[in-house]
Coordinates of C-alpha atoms and ligand atoms in Angstrom, one line a residue:
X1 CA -48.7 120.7 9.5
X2 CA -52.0 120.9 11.1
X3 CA -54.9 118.6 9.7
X4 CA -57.4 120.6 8.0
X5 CA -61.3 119.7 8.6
X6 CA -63.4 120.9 5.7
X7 CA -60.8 123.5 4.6
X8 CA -61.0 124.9 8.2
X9 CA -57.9 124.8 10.4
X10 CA -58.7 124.0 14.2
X11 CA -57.4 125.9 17.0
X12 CA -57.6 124.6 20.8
X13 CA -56.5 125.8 23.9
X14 CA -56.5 124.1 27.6
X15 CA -57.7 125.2 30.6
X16 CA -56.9 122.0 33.3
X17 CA -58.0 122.2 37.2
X18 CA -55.5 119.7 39.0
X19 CA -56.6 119.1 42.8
X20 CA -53.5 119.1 45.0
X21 CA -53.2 116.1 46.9
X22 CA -52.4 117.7 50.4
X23 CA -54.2 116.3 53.3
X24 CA -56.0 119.9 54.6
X25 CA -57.3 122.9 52.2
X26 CA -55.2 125.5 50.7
X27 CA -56.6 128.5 53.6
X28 CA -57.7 126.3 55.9
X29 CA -57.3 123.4 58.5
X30 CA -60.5 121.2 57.1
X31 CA -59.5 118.0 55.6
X32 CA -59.9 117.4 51.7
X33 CA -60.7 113.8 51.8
X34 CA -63.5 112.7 48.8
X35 CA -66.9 111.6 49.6
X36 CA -67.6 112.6 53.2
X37 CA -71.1 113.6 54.4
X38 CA -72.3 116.5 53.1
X39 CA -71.0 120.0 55.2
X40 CA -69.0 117.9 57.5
X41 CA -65.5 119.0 56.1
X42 CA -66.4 123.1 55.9
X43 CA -65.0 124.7 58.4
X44 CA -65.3 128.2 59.6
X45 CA -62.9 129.8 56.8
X46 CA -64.4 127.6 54.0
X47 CA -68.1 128.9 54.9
X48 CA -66.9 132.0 55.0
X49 CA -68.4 133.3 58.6
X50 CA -67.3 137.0 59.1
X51 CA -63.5 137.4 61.2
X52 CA -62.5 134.5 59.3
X53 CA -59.0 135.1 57.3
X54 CA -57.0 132.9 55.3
X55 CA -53.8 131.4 55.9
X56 CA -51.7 129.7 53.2
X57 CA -51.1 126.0 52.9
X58 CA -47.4 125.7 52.3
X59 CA -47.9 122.3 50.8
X60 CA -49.9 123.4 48.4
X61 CA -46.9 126.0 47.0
X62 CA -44.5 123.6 47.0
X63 CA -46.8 121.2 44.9
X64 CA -46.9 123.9 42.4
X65 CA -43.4 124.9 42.2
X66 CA -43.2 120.6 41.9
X67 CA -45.2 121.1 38.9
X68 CA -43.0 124.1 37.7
X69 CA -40.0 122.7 37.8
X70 CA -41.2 119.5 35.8
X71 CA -42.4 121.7 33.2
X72 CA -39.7 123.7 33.1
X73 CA -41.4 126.9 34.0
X74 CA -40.1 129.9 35.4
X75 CA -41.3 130.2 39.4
X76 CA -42.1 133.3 39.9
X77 CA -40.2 134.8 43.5
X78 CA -43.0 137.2 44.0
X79 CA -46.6 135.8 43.0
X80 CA -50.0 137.6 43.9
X81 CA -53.7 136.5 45.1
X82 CA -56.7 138.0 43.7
X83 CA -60.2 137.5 44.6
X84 CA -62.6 137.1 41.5
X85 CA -65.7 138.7 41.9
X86 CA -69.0 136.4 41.2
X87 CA -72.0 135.5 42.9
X88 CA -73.1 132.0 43.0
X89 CA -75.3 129.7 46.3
X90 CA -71.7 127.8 46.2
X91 CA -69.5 130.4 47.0
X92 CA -70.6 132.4 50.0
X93 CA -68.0 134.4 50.1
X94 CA -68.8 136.3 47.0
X95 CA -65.5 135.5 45.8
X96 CA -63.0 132.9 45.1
X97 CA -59.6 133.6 45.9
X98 CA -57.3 133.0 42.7
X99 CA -54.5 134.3 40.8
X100 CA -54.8 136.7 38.1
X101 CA -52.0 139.3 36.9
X102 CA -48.7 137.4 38.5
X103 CA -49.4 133.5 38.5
X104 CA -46.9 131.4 40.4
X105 CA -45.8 129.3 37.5
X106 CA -45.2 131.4 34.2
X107 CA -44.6 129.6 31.2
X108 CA -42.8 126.0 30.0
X109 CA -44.4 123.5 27.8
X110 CA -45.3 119.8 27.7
X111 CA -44.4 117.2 24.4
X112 CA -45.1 114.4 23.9
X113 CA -45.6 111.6 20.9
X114 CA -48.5 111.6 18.5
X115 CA -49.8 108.9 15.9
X116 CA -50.4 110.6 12.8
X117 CA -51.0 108.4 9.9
X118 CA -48.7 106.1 10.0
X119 CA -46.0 108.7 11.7
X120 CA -44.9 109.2 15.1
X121 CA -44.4 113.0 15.0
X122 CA -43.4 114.7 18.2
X123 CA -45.5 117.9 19.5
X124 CA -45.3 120.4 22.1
X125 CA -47.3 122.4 23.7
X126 CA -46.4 125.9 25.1
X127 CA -47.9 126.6 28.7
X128 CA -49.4 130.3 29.5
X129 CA -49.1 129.8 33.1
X130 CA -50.1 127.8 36.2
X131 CA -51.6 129.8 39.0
X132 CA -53.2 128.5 42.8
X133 CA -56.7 128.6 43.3
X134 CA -59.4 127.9 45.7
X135 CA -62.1 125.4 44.6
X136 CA -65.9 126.1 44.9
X137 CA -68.4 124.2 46.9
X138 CA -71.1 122.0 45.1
X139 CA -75.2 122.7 44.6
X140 CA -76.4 119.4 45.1
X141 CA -80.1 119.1 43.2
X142 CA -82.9 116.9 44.3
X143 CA -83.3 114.0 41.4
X144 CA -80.5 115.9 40.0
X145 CA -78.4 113.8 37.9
X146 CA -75.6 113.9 40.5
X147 CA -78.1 111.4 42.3
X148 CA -78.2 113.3 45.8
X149 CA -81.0 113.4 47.9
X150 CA -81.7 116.2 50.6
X151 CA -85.2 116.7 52.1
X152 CA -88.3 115.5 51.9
X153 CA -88.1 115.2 47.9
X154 CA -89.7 118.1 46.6
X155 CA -87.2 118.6 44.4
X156 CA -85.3 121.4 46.6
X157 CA -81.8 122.2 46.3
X158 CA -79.0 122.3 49.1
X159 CA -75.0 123.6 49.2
X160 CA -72.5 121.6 50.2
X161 CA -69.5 123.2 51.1
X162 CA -67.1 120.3 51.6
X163 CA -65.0 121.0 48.2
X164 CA -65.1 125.0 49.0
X165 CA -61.5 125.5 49.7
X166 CA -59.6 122.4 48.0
X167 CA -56.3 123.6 46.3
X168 CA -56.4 123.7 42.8
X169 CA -53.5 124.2 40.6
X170 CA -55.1 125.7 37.0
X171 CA -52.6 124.9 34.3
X172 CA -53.7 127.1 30.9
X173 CA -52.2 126.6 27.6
X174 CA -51.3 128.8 24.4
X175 CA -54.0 128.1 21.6
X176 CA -51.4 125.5 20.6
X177 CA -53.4 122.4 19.6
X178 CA -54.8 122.1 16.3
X179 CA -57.0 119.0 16.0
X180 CA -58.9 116.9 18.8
X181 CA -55.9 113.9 18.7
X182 CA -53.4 116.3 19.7
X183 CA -55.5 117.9 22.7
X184 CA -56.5 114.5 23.8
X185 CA -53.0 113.3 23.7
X186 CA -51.5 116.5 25.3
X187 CA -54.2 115.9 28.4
X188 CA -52.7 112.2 28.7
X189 CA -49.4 113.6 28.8
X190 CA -50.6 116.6 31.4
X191 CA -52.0 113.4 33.6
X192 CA -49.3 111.2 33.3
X193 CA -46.9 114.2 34.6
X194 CA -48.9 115.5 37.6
X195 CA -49.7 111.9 39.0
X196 CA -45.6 111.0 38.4
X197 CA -44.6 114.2 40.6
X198 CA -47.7 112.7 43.1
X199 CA -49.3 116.3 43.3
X200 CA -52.4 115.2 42.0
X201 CA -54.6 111.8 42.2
X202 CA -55.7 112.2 38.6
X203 CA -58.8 110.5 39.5
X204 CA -61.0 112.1 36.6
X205 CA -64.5 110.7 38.1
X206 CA -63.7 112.8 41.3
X207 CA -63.0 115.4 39.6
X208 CA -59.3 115.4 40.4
X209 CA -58.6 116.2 37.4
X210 CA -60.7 118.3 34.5
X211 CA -60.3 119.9 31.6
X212 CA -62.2 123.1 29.7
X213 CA -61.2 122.8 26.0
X214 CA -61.5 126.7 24.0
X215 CA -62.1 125.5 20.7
X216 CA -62.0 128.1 17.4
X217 CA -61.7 127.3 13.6
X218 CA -60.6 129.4 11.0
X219 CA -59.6 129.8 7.5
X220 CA -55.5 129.0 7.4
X221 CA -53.6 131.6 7.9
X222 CA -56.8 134.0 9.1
X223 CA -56.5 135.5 12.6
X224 CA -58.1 133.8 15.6
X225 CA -61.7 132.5 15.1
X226 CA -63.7 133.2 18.5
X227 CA -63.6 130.4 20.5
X228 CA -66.3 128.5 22.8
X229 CA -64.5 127.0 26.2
X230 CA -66.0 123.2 26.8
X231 CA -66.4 122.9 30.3
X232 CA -65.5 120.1 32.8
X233 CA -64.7 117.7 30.6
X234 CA -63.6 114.6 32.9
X235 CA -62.7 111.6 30.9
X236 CA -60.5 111.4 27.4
X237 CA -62.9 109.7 25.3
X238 CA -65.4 112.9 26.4
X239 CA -62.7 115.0 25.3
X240 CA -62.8 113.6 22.3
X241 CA -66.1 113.5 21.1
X242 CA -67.0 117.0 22.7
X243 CA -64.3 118.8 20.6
X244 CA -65.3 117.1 17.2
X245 CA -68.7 117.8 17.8
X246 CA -68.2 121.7 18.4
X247 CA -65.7 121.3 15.4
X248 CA -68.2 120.9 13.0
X249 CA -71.0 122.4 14.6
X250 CA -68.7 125.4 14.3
X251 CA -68.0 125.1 11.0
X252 CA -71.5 124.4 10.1
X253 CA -72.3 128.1 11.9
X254 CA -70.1 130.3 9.7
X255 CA -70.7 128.3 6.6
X256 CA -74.5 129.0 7.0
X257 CA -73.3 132.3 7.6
X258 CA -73.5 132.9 11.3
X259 CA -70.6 134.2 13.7
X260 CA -69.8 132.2 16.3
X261 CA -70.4 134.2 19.8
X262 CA -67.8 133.5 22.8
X263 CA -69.6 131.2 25.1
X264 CA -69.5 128.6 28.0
X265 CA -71.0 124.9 26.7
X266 CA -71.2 121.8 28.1
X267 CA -70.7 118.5 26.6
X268 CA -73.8 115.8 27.0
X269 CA -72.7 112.3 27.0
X270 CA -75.8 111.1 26.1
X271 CA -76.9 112.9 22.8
X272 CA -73.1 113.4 22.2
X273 CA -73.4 117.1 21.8
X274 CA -72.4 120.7 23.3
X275 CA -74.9 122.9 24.0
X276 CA -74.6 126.5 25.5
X277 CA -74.3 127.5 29.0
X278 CA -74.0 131.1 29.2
X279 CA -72.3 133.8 27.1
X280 CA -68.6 133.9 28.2
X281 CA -67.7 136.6 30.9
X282 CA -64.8 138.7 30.3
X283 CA -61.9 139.2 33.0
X284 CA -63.3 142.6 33.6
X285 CA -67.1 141.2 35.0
X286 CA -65.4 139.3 38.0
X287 CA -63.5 142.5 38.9
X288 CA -60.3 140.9 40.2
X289 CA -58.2 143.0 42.8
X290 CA -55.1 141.8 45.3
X291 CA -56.8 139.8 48.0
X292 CA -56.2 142.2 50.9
X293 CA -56.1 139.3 53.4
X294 CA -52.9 137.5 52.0
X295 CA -49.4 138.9 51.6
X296 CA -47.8 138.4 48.7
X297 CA -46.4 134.7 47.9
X298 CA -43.0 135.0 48.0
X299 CA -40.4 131.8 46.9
X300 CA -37.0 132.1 47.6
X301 CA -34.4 130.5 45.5
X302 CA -33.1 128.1 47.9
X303 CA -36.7 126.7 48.6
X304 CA -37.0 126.4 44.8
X305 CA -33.4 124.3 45.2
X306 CA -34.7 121.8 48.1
X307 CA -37.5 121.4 45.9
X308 CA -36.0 120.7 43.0
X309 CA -33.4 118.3 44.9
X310 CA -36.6 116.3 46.7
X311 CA -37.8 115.5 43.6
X312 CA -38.0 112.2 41.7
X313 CA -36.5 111.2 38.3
X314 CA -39.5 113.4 35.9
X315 CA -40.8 111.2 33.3
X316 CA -38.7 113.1 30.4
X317 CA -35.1 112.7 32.2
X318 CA -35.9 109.0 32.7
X319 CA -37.2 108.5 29.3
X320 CA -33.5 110.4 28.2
X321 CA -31.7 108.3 30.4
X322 CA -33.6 104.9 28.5
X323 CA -32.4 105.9 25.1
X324 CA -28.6 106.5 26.5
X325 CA -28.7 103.2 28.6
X326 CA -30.7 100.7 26.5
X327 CA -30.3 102.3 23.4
X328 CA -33.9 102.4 22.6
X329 CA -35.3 104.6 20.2
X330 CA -36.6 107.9 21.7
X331 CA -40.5 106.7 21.2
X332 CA -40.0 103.8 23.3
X333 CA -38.8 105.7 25.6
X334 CA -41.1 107.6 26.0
X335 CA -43.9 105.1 26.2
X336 CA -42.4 103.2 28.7
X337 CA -42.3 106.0 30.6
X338 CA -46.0 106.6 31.4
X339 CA -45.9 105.5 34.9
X340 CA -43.4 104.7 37.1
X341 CA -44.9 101.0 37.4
X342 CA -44.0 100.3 33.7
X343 CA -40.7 102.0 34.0
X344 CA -39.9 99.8 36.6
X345 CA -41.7 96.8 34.9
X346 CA -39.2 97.6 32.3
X347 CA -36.5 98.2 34.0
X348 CA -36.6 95.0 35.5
X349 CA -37.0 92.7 32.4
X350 CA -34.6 94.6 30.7
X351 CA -31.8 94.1 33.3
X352 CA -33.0 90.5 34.1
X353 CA -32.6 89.3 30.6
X354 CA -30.0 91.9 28.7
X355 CA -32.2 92.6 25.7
X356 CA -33.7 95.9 26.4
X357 CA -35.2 96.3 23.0
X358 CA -36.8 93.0 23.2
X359 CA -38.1 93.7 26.6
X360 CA -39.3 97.1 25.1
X361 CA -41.2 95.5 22.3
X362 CA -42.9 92.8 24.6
X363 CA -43.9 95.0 27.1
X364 CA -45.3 97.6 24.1
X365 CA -47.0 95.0 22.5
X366 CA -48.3 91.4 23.9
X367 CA -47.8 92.8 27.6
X368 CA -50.3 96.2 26.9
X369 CA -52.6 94.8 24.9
X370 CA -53.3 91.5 27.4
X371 CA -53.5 94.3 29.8
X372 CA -55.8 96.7 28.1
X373 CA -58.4 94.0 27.1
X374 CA -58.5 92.6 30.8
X375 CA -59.0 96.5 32.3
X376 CA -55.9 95.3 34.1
X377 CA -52.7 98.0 35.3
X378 CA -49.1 96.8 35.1
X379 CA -49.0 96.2 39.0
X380 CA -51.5 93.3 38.9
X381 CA -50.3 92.0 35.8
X382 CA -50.8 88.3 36.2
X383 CA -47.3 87.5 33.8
X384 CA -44.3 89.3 36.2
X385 CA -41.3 90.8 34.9
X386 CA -38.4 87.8 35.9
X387 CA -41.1 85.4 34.3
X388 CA -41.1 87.9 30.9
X389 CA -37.2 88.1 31.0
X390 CA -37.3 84.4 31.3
X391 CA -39.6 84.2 28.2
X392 CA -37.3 86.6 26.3
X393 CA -34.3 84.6 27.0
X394 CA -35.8 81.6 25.6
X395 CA -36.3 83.6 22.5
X396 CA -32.9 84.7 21.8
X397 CA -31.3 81.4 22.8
X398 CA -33.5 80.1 19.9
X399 CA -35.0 77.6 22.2
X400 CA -38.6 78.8 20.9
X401 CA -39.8 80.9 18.3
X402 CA -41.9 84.2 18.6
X403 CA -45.0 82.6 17.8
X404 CA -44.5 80.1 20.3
X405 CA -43.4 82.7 22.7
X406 CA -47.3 84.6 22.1
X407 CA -48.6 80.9 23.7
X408 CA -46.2 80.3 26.2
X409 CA -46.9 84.1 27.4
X410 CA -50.2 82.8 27.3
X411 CA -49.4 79.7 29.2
X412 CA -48.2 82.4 31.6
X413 CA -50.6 84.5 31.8
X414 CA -53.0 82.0 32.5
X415 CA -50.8 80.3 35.7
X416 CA -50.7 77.5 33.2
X417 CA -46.8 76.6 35.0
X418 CA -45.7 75.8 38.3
X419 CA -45.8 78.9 40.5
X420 CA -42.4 80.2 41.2
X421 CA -41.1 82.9 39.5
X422 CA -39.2 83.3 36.4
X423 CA -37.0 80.3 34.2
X424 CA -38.9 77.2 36.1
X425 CA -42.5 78.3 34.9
X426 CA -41.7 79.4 31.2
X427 CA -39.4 75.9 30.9
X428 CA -42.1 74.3 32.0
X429 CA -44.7 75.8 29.7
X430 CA -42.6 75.5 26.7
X431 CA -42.2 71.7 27.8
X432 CA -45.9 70.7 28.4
X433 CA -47.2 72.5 25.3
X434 CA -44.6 71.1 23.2
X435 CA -43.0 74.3 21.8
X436 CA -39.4 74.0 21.5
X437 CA -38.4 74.4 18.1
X438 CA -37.0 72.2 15.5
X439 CA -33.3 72.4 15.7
X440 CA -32.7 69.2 14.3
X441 CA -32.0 69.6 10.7
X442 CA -32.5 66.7 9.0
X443 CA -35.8 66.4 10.2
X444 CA -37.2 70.0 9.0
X445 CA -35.4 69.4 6.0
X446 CA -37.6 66.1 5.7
X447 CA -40.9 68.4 5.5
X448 CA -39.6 70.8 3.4
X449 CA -38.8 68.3 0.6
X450 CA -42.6 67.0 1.2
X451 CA -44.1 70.6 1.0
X452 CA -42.4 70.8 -2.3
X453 CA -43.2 68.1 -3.6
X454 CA -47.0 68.7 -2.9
X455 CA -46.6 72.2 -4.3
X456 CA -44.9 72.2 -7.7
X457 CA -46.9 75.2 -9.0
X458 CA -45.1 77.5 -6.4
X459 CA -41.9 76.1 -6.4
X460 CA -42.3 76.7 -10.7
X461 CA -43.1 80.4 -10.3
X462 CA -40.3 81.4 -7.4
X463 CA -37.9 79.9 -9.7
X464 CA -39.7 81.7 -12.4
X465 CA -39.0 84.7 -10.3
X466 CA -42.0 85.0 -8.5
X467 CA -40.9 86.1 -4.8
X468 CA -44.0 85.8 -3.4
X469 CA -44.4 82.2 -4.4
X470 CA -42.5 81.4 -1.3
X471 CA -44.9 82.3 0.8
X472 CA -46.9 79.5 -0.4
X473 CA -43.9 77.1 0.6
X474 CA -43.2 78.5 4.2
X475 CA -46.8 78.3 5.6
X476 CA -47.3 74.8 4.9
X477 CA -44.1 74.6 6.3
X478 CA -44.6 75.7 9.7
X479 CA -48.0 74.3 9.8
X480 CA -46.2 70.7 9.3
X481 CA -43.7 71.5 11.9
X482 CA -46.9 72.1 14.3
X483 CA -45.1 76.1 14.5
X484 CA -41.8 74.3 15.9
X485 CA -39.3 75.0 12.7
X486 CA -37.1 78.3 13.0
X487 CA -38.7 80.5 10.2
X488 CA -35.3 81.8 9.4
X489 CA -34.0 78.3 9.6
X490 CA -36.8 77.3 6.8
X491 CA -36.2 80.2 4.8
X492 CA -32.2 79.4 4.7
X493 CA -32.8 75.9 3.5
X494 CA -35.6 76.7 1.3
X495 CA -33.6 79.1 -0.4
X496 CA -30.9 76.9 -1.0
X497 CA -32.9 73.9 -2.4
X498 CA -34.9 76.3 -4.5
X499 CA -31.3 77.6 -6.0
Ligands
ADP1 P1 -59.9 133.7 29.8 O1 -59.1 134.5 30.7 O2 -61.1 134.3 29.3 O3 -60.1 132.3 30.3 P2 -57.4 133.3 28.3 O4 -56.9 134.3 27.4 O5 -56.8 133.0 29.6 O6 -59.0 133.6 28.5 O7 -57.5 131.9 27.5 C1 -58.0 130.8 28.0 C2 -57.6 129.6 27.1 O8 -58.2 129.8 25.8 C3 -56.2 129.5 26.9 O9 -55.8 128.1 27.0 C4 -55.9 129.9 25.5 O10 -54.9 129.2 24.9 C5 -57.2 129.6 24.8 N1 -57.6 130.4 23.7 C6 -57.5 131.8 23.6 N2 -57.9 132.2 22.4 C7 -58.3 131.1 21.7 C8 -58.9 130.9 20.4 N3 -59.2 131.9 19.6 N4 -59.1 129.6 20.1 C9 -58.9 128.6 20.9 N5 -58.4 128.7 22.1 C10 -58.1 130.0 22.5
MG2 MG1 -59.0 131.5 32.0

C-alpha cells in the first residue's frame, strides 16, 4: 500500500550511526566526552603511532548485544573485525576498523505507528544487520561553517582526532520504507529505542545520532531503481525535506530521460536541496580484510542471558503490558511509551485516579500539546501527574465538565492554585474560576425554556426533523450557563421538552 509520487513508487533504506555511550573509546583508554579542546582526548592508539594495537571495549559489545536483543536480532556467537581501506587527513591510520562479512547483530526489525490519512496503520521495518565500528576524527576548516578557528586565519585546515575511536554501532535497514513519512517515523522509533536501553544519548546536534537515507524510485512492480545515500542527516525535519527533495529531483532525472548514477549527496539546509558529493564507492574499493590485530569477537550464550536479564522493561513489552493492564487500545500504547518519563507520567495518573483511558487521552492530548508549544519535556511539566489524576477525578465525578476541565488544567498549568500537590489545587481552581457545573435541575431547565423561546425557528425544524437544528439550541445553552450545564444533562432535557 505504498503512496505513489507521480506514478513512481519510492524506495528507502537506512543507514543510522548510534554513538555508544561508554565513558572510554571502543580500542582505547581516551575518554569520549563531547566538546573538549581540540587533540586533547587522542591518545596513542587513536592517532595511530606505530606499536600501537587495539584492545576491545567490552562495554561497547554488551551495548550492542543490548541493542540486539531489543530488536529481536540474532547475536551472532562468533562476529569478525575488518579494516576498511580509505585514505582520508582524518583517519591516519589508513583504515577504520569495522565490521563487514559477520556483523554482531544480524537481523530483527523495528514497528511502529504511522498516520496515514486519517488511519493509524502499523509498519515494520526489517533490519539487515548492526555491526561495531570505530568513528573517524574531524577536519576542522578555517571560516569553515563548523565555526572553528586554528591559526593565524589564513584559511588553513587542521585534524582533530578527539572523535577518532568513539564506538559506533551502524544499524542498516532492508530497502523497506516507501515514502519520507515512513523513514522519518521509523528514525523516531530507532531513537526512542536506543535512548530507552541508555546505549546512546541520541543527541542529534552532537552527532550522537545520524542517519544516511539510500533513496531509489521506480515504476511499481519494476526492479530496484539505483539509489543515491543522503549523508548525515541529523535532525527529523532534515530528514524530511532532504528525502522529498531527492524524490522528485529523481523523478525529474529519468523523466527527462537521464539514469540516475549511484552517488554520495548531501542535504543543504539553506537552499533545501541535495547536491552530489562523490560517486558512491563500492565495497570492493575499501578492500576490507579480517583486522589482524583483534581476535575474533566471541559471545557466549550465558553473557547474552546476563544481558538480557540486566535489562529494563523495552518500550514494546511495556506498551503490551498497557493494553493487558489498562485496557487501552494498542496505539495508546504505544504512544505512551516513547520515553520512560511519559510511561511513568502515565503510570502515575492512571493508578492515582483509576481511569486509565482518561488519563491516556489527557496526557495524548491537552498534556502534549501544552508541552510541545512551550518546547517543554514531560519531566518539567509545570501541571504533575497527582494534580492531573485530581483533574480527572473531578471529571468523572461530574463535578466539572471537559471544557471546564481544559481551563482548570489551565488554571494549573499556570500555578493559578495553592501549591501542594494534587485534590487541594484543582478544588481550588474549579472554586475561584467558578466552574462547577450545574447540577441543580430546575435551574438549567429555567434556561433551556428561555433559549427556546428565543429560538422558535430551530425548535420548528428539529421537530420538523431537522437534527441539526439542535445544535442551534445547545450552544446558547451552554453559553447562558456561563459553560457550567452538563452537555449530556442539556441534551437529556432538551430532548424531552422537544418530544
Ligand atoms: P553499501 O554496502 O554500499 O552501503 P548496502 O547493500 O549495505 O550498500 O545497502 C545500504 C543501504 O541501502 C541499506 O539500508 C539498504 O536497504 C539500502 N538500499 C539498497 N538498495 C537500495 C535501493 N535500490 N533503494 C533504496 N535503498 C537501497
Ligand atoms: Mg553500508
Amino acid at each position: 500500500m505504498s503512496k505513489l509520487v507521480q506514478g513512481y513508487e519510492v524506495v528507502i533504506g537506512f543507514e543510522t550511526h548510534a554513538q555508544l555511550s561508554t565513558q572510554s573509546k571502543i580500542f582505547s583508554r581516551a575518554p569520549t566526552a563531547f566538546g573538549a579542546e581540540a587533540n586533547t582526548q587522542a591518545c596513542a592508539v587513536d592517532m595511530a603511532l606505530p606499536g600501537t594495537l587495539p584492545v576491545m571495549n567490552i562495554g561497547a559489545v554488551e551495548r550492542a548485544i543490548e541493542f540486539g536483543l531489543a530488536i529481536n536480532a540474532h547475536i551472532a556467537e562468533r562476529s569478525i573485525f575488518a579494516r576498511k581501506n580509505y585514505f582520508y587527513p582524518d583517519l591516519p591510520k589508513g583504515y577504520q576498523i569495522s565490521q563487514f562479512e559477520i556483523p554482531v547483530v544480524q537481523g530483527g526489525e523495528v514497528s511502529f505507528f504511522l498516520e496515514v490519512g486519517k488511519e493509524t496503520v502499523r509498519k515494520t521495518v526489517r533490519l539487515e544487520r548492526a555491526h561495531l565500528e570505530e568513528d573517524a576524527g574531524k577536519s576542522l576548516h578555517e571560516d569553515s561553517s563548523l565555526g572553528a578557528s586554528i591559526g593565524d586565519g589564513r584559511g588553513q585546515s587542521g585534524i582533530d582526532l578527539n572523535r577518532a575511536g568513539t564506538p559506533l554501532l551502524e544499524i542498516v535497514t532492508q530497502p523497506d520504507m516507501r515514502s519520507s513519512e515512513e523513514a522519518v517515523a521509523y528514525a523516531k522509533e530507532l531513537h526512542k529505542i536506543v535512548t530507552w536501553i541508555g546505549i546512546c544519548d541520541g543527541n542529534m546536534q552532537e552527532g550522537s545520532f545520524r542517519c544516511d537515507a539510500n533513496v531509489s524510485v521506480r515504476k511499481p512492480g519494476a526492479e530496484l531503481g539505483t539509489r543515491r545515500e543522503i549523508k548525515n542527516l541529523n535532525s527529523f525535519k532534515f530528514m524530511q525535506q532532504a528525502i522529498d527533495y531527492e524524490v522528485r529531483w529523481q523523478i525529474d532525472q529519468i523523466e527527462d530521460g537521464h539514469a540516475i548514477q549511484q552517488a554520495t549527496v548531501l542535504f543543504d539546509p539553506d537552499t533545501g536541496e541535495t547536491r552530489a558529493m562523490r560517486t558512491k564507492e563500492d565495497a570492493a574499493d575499501y578492500r576490507y580484510f579480517p583486522d589482524p590485530d583483534l581476535p575474533p569477537l566471541v559471545i557466549g550464550r550465558d553473557w547474552v542471558e546476563r544481558v538480557k536479564g540486566e535489562m529494563a522493561e523495552l518500550p514494546r513489552v511495556m506498551a503490551e503490558r498497557f493494553v493487558k493492564d489498562y485496557a487501552l487500545p494498542e496505539y495508546d500504547a504505544t504512544q505512551l511509551t516513547q520515553s520512560k518519563a511519559v510511561a511513568a507520567y502515565f503510570e502515575a495518573t492512571a493508578k492515582a485516579c483509576g481511569q486509565p483511558k482518561l488519563a491516556s487521552n489527557w496526557i495524548m492530548g491537552e498534556v502534549s500539546r501544552r508541552l510541545n508549544a512551550s518546547e517543554l519535556s514531560i519531566e518539567q511539566s509545570p501541571v504533575n501527574a497527582a494534580q492531573l489524576a485530581a483533574l480527572i477525578g473531578r471529571i468523572s465525578d461530574n463535578t466539572i465538565s471537559n471544557n471546564a476541565a481544559r481551563q482548570v488544567f489551565e488554571g494549573l498549568w499556570n500555578k493559578e492554585g495553592p501549591s501542594g500537590s494534587g485534590e487541594g489545587e484543582v478544588d481550588a481552581i474549579i472554586e475561584a474560576k467558578g466552574l462547577k457545573q450545574m447540577n441543580d435541575t430546575g435551574e438549567l431547565e429555567k434556561i433551556i425554556d428561555e433559549v427556546m423561546a428565543a429560538n422558535p425557528k430551530n425548535v420548528e425544524e428539529f421537530k420538523a426533523g431537522n437534527t441539526k437544528a439542535l445544535n442551534g439550541l445547545v450552544g446558547p445553552i451552554m453559553k447562558a450557563s456561563k459553560g457550567k450545564a452538563n452537555p449530556a444533562q442539556v441534551n437529556a432535557l432538551l430532548m424531552k421538552k422537544l418530544g
